[in-house]
Amino acid sequence: MATQASFAQRVLLAQETRRRFVAEASHAMAELATAVQERLTSLMSESAPSREMQNRRDAWTFYQSRRTEWVDGTLNAWQAALTRPVTSAAKKTPDEGFELVSTDVMENKITASRLVLGVLENVSAELNDLRVRIKLLERLEELEAHDILQPEVLLLVIVEQWADAGMPREAWSMVNDLALKLLSERLTQAYANANAFLIKQGVLPTIELKDRVKRIPAAPSRGSPAAVSRQAPGEKPAGADSGQAGFDANVAGSAGQARPPSGSAFGGRLGWGQAAGSPGRQSSGYGSASDETRLMTSTTPLARARSRAQGVLGQLKRLLIGSGGTDFEATHYQPPSPALAAAMAVRSQPAGQYSGSGTVLEDYSPAGVARVAVELRQRSTELKNKAETQSEKATIEIVALMFQAILQEDRIPPEIRVWFARLQMPVLRVALAEPDFFGTLSHPARQLIDRMGSCVMGFDASGIKGSALEQEIKRVVQVIEQYPETGKRVYQLVYDEFQKFLAQFLTGKASTQKLVTLAQQVEEKETLTIQYTIEMRNMLKDMPVREEIRNFLFKVWAEVLAVAAVRKGPQHAETLGLKKSASDLVWAASAKPNRSDRARVIQDLPQLLHKLRAGMSLLGVAPSEQEAHIKTVSDILADAFLSKTQAIPNEQIQAMAERLANLEDFVSDEGMMGDLPLDAQSIELMLGIEADKIDVVADGGSKPIAAMQAWAQELELGSWFTLDHNGRVAQVQFVWRSDRKHLNLFASTDGHSYLVQAGRLAAYLQAGLLLPQEEEALTVRATRDALGKLEANPERLLG
């Protein structure tokens, strides 16, 4: 009888796999360093605003001296991760479980999480297989959170070392897309090579569907000495089956050089099983529910939802690959088999319609919806009977189960569910021809159904019937039905059109449009005020200008220019006149040692004071306050007549005037607003909207963490939420976000609106006062539901 390999030998094999993986990742890091150098160099030759060009020059300059430190720091950290002792979370004291996290650490994790999510879309299939094999070797329920095989661990090091090397954090955005593409390709291959190495050693050569519905029993953490000592000599590890013996004999016979005997394989261990303590909850596809929350504590809830969704798709991909070798890497059109293609070419009557007395009728009652479900089930059965491959049968069954789940989603009005059901056959065509429908969240067919579903989630049947939204959804479905052979192109086309429709529809009411226009103008004015103030400070920093004049320009005139730019336009004659007044005032308030300059001031003074009063009137400054400012200016001009200091050169004044005239060319979008001068009463006064119909939620209250601020920026228009404001709970739809993302408008079905500033929005999300009504997208829920049914009844997949 073959001697069984010890647990220690299996751990050594797992560690060798990690070492090989890090070696390949190190080669990728060297490639990335070179590619970053080329990208930063190429950006230097591309045109951009002056501030952006300066940032690019700074990034390139820093990189020349910090590149080696960044690469070496990353490689050293990866090597350290291979030998770092493992601390079991279960052994931590309560105090050890919590620590203060600095802003830099938080921002690094947020940046890394975006990179991780992009990479996961590409590596998830190979990564999931590797997790199965490593967990089997080490008898773990889950890989350790700090395991170097985890993409979030590996990639976080790259971002952390970038900052530690002294590279500007904002410079990473210049190379993020490049890093995502290169690392996705190299790490996919690295994970594939790791799987190939373990398969060569006889570790689970084939992962079957049945293998995925079992769970690995609990075991000590990797690297724990107790892990070996607790196993009695000759005792089989808990959960081991006859398939393991063949591999154990190989390892024992030639340590590190195992050759799998014919038919040697591990028994299955990984399943979709339930999370501990959460009966009925499906895992994310990474092994268990604990993986759902592992993708770094600093990622936004939306990012974690995407990660969980990608896990679901990972399960689905492996399921379909196991059913018949579906090629998820294919980029060309793959037609169905002849018999199935012929069956699909037969046009049946649209779901939800039936003939009665020669008239086509539509039935959206519960009985009508049930009839649609039966019709689609029958149609799917007919198509499965015509299918010639297991892959086709599996695809038909999964699509059918997904749309069955959508038809049962009672939060969507019945008539919309029926129209969604009409997409089952067009979607099936896409799923058969383009397997990436199952492999990525960004497939336009998924995006379209998810987007339409999220927008109608908060309406009842009476609220949606006959609306422009219902008509648009019907139009979208009919367009897709008319072009069944165009694949994803038609979905991308109507998805883009639906997005444009949505932006107009959500703010279509006259009162809402007025409110949006006002809010947009206020945001623009506040942002320009800040930017103009900053730019004028830069202009005057080297000029001998009295402090009183500086304060007037910064605290009053910057806002005058901003209001004029918003109302009239930055290059309107009136706005240009107000800009010129700023340079005129600076010149007039400077020393006047010669007679001609003093004569000119006396001649121009009435016009200048008139312009100053006109500008302050534009802001609504009270007459008494205007006079106080005018008196201050007049006193300084009088002092300038007697001053013996050096005058400001005319060339400097002229340069300032020219710069002011084109001020918008020198400012950026980086200005951040504080509180906006908005309240319900002022809106009622300006627009005639009743104050009791709108709540203005300005900045204030608790300060949200960075992750919540990021989540607030990621909310999608049309999504529905439960809002708890001042003790009043309402179902609201997110209908508008300002151009600079500082203001957000939510509307309830009873006509009440909530205008919320970005900071307060993040605080409400953090406090649970604003909760999304959907935790995951419609097609992801439908996919999860389909997988749940297949887990309980695997035979139906190919039956």
Coordinates of C-alpha atoms in Angstrom, one line a residue, residues 22 47 113 119 154 213 258 290 347 418 449 606 714 737 742 746 771 779 795:
V22 CA 5.7 35.4 -7.1
S47 CA -1.3 68.5 -25.4
S113 CA -9.3 47.9 -5.0
V119 CA -7.9 42.3 -12.8
L154 CA -0.4 41.3 -4.4
V213 CA -21.1 21.2 -4.2
A258 CA 5.5 13.7 -8.3
S290 CA -16.2 35.2 4.0
R347 CA -40.6 33.1 -34.7
V418 CA -43.4 40.4 -19.3
I449 CA -31.4 44.6 -18.4
P606 CA -16.0 107.6 -11.4
E714 CA -20.6 55.8 -7.9
R737 CA -26.2 64.6 -10.2
H742 CA -21.3 68.2 -5.6
F746 CA -33.6 62.5 -5.2
L771 CA -30.1 52.4 1.8
T779 CA -29.1 39.7 -13.8
E795 CA -29.3 16.8 -13.4

